[in-house]
CSV table of C-alpha atoms in Angstrom, one decimal:
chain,number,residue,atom,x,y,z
F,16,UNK,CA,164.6,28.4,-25.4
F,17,UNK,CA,164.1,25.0,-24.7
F,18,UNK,CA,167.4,24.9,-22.7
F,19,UNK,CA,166.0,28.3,-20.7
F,20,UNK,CA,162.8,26.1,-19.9
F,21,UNK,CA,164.8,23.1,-18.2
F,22,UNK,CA,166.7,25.5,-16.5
F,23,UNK,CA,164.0,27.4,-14.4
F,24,UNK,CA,162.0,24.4,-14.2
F,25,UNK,CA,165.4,22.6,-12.6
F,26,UNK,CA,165.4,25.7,-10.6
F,27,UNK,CA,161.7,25.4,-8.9
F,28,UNK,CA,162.3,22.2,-8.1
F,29,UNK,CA,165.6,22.4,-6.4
F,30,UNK,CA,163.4,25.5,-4.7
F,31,UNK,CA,160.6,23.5,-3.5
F,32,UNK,CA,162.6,21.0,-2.9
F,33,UNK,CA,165.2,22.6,-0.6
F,34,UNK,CA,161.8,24.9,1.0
F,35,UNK,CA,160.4,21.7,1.9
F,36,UNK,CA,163.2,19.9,3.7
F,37,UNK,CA,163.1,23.1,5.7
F,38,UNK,CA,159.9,23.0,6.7
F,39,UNK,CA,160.2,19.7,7.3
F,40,UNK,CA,163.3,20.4,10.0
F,41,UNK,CA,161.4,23.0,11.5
F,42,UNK,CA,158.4,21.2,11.7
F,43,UNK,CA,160.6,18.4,13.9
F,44,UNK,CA,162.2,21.1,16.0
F,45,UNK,CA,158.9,22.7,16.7
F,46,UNK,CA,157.6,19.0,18.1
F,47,UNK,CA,160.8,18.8,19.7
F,48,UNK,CA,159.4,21.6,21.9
F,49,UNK,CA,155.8,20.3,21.7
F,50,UNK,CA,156.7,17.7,24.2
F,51,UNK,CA,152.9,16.7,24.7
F,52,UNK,CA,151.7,17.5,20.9
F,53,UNK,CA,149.1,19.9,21.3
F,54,UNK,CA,150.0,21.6,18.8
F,55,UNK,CA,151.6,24.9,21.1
F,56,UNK,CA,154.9,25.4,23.3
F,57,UNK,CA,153.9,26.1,26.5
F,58,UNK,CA,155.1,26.5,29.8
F,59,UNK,CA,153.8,22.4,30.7
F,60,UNK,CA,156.0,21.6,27.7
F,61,UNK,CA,159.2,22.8,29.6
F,62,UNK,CA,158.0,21.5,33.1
F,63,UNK,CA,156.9,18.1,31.9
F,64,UNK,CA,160.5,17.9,30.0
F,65,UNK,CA,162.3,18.7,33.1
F,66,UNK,CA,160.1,16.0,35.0
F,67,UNK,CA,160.8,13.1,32.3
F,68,UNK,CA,164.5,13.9,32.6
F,69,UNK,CA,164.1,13.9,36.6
F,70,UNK,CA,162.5,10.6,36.7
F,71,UNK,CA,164.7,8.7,33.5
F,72,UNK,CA,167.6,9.1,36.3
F,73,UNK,CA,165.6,8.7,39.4
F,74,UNK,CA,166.2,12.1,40.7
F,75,UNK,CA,163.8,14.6,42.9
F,76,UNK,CA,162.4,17.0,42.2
F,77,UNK,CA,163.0,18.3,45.6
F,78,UNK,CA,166.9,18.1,45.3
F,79,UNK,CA,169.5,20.6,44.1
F,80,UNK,CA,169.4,19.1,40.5
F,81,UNK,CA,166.3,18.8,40.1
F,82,UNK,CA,165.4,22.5,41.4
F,83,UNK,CA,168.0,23.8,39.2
F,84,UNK,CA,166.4,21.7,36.2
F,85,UNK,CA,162.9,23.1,37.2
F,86,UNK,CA,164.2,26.6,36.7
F,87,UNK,CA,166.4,25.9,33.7
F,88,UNK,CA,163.2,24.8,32.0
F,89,UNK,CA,161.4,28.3,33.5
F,90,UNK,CA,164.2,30.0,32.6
F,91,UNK,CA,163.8,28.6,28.7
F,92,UNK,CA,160.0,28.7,28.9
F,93,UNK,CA,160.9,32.4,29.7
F,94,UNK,CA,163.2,32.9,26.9
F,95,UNK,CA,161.3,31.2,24.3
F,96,UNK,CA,157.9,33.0,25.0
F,97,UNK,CA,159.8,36.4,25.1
F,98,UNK,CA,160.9,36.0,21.2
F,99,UNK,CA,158.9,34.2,19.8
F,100,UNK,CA,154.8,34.8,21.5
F,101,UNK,CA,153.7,37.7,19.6
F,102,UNK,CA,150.2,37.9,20.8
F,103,UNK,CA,151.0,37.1,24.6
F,104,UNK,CA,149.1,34.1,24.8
F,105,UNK,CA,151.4,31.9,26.9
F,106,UNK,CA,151.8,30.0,24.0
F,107,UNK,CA,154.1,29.6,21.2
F,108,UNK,CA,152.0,28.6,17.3
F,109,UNK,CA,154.1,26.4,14.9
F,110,UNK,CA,154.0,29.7,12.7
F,111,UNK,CA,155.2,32.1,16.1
F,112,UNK,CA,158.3,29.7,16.6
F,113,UNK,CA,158.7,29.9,12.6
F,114,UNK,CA,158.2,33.6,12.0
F,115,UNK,CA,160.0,34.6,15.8
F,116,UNK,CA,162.1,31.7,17.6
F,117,UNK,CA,163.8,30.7,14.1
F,118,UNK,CA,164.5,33.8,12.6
F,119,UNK,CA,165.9,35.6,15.5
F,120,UNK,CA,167.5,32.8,16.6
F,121,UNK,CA,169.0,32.2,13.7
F,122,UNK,CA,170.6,35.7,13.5
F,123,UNK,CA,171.5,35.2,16.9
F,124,UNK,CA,172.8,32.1,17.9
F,125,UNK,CA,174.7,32.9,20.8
F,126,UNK,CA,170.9,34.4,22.1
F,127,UNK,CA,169.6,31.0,21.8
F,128,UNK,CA,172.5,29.3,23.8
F,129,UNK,CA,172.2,31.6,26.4
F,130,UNK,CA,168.4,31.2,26.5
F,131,UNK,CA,168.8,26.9,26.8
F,132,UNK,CA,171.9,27.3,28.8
F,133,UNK,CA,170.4,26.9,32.5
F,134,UNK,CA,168.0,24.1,30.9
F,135,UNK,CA,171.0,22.2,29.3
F,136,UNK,CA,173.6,22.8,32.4
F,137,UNK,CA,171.1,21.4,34.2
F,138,UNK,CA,170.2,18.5,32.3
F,139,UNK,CA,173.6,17.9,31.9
F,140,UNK,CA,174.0,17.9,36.0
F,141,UNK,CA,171.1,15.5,35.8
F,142,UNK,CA,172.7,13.3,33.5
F,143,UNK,CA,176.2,13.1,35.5
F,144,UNK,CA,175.3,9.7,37.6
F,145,UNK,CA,179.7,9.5,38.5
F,146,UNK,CA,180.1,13.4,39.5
F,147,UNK,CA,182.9,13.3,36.6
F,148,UNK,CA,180.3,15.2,34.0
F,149,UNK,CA,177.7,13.7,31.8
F,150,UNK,CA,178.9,10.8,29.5
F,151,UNK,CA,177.5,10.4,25.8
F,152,UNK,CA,175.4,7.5,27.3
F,153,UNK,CA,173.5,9.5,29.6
F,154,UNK,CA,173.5,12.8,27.3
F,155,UNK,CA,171.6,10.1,24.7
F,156,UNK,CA,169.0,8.7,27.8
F,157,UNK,CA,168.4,12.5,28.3
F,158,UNK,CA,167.6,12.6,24.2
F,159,UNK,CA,165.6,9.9,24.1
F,160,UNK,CA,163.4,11.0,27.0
F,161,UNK,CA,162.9,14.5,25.0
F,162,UNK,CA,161.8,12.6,21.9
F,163,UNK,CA,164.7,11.3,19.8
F,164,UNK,CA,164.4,8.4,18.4
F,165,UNK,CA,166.8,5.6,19.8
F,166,UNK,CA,169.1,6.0,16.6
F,167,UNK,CA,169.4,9.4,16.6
F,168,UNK,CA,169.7,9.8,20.2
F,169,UNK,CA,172.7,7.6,20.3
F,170,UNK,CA,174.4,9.1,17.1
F,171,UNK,CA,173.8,12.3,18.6
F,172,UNK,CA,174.7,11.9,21.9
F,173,UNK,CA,178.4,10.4,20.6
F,174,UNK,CA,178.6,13.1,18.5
F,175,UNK,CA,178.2,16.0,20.9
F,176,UNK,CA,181.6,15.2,22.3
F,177,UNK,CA,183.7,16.7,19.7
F,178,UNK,CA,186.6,16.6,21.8
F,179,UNK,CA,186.6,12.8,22.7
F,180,UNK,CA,187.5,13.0,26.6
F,181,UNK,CA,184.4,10.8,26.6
F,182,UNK,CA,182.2,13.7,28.9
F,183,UNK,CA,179.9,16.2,27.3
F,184,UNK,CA,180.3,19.8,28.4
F,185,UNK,CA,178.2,22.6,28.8
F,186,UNK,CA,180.3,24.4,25.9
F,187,UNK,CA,180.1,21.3,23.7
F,188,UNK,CA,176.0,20.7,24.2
F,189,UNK,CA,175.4,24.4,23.6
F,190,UNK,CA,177.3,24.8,20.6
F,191,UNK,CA,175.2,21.7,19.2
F,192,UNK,CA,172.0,22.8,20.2
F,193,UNK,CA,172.3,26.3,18.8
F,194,UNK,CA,173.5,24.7,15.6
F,195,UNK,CA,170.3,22.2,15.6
F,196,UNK,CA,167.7,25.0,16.0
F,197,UNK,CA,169.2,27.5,13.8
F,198,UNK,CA,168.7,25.9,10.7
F,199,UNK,CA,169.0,28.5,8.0
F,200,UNK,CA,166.4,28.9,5.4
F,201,UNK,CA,166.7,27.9,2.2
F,202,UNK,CA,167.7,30.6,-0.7
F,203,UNK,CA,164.8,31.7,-2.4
């Protein structure tokens, strides 16, 4: 009996445990979003990402990139409020972004690349200061200007390019950022 008692207790912790390491990772992806910590996602949160990238590599707003960033980040905005804002708010809760954006995105991960893809093709435009496609060093200025800390920005960044031409592609960016935000949930 005494055996049966470790056992479940071993059990509830590994439980809590594992439940709170995933709330802790959504809890950072959710303030990934939250670019001005309000406590919401909002539409501001995309536009004011798209304007820190813009001016981290000196570009205008006015030119072809950064249009196409301004309406990558609309375009993500768009696709984020449409699974995830329940009550039609214009605004996306911790617990909407929880109970929508992660759940559905996590049975769908190819939904969520498609959603970020205008947003990351353009950032990755951004990012491409030689014309020869975004290098790891500018993919981890673009990270850092989103909120990743230094370190992880630059272990991120070299990581993203899985095929080691030393240029990050749309492909390889997509694939990573699906992976990020569809954390699964822990077994319950």
């Amino acid at each position: 009996m005494v055996n049966a008692v470790e056992r479940i207790t071993h059990l509830i912790s590994e439980a809590e445990m594992d439940s709170a390491e995933y709330e802790r990772r959504i809890a950072a992806r959710f303030a990934s979003f939250d670019q001005d910590g309000n406590g919401y996602i909002d539409r501001e949160d995309f536009s004011g990402a798209a304007k820190a990238v813009l001016a981290e590599f000196g570009t205008t707003a006015r030119c072809d990139k950064g249009q196409a960033l301004y309406a990558g980040a609309e375009a993500f905005w768009q696709g984020m409020a449409g699974i995830a804002d329940v009550d039609g708010d214009q605004r996306v809760t911790r617990e909407e972004f929880v109970t929508g954006a992660v759940k559905r995105l996590r049975d769908s991960p190819q939904r969520f690349a498609e959603i970020a893809r205008p947003f990351l093709k353009a950032a990755i435009a951004v990012a491409d200061e030689d014309g020869k496609g975004a290098t790891p060093k500018g993919t981890e200025r673009v990270l850092k200007v989103l909120g990743a800390d230094p370190q992880t920005a630059a272990a991120a960044a070299a990581a993203l390019d899985t095929d080691g031409d030393g240029r990050i592609s749309e492909e390889e960016i997509l694939t990573a950022f699906a992976a990020y935000f569809t954390t699964p949930a822990p077994d319950a």
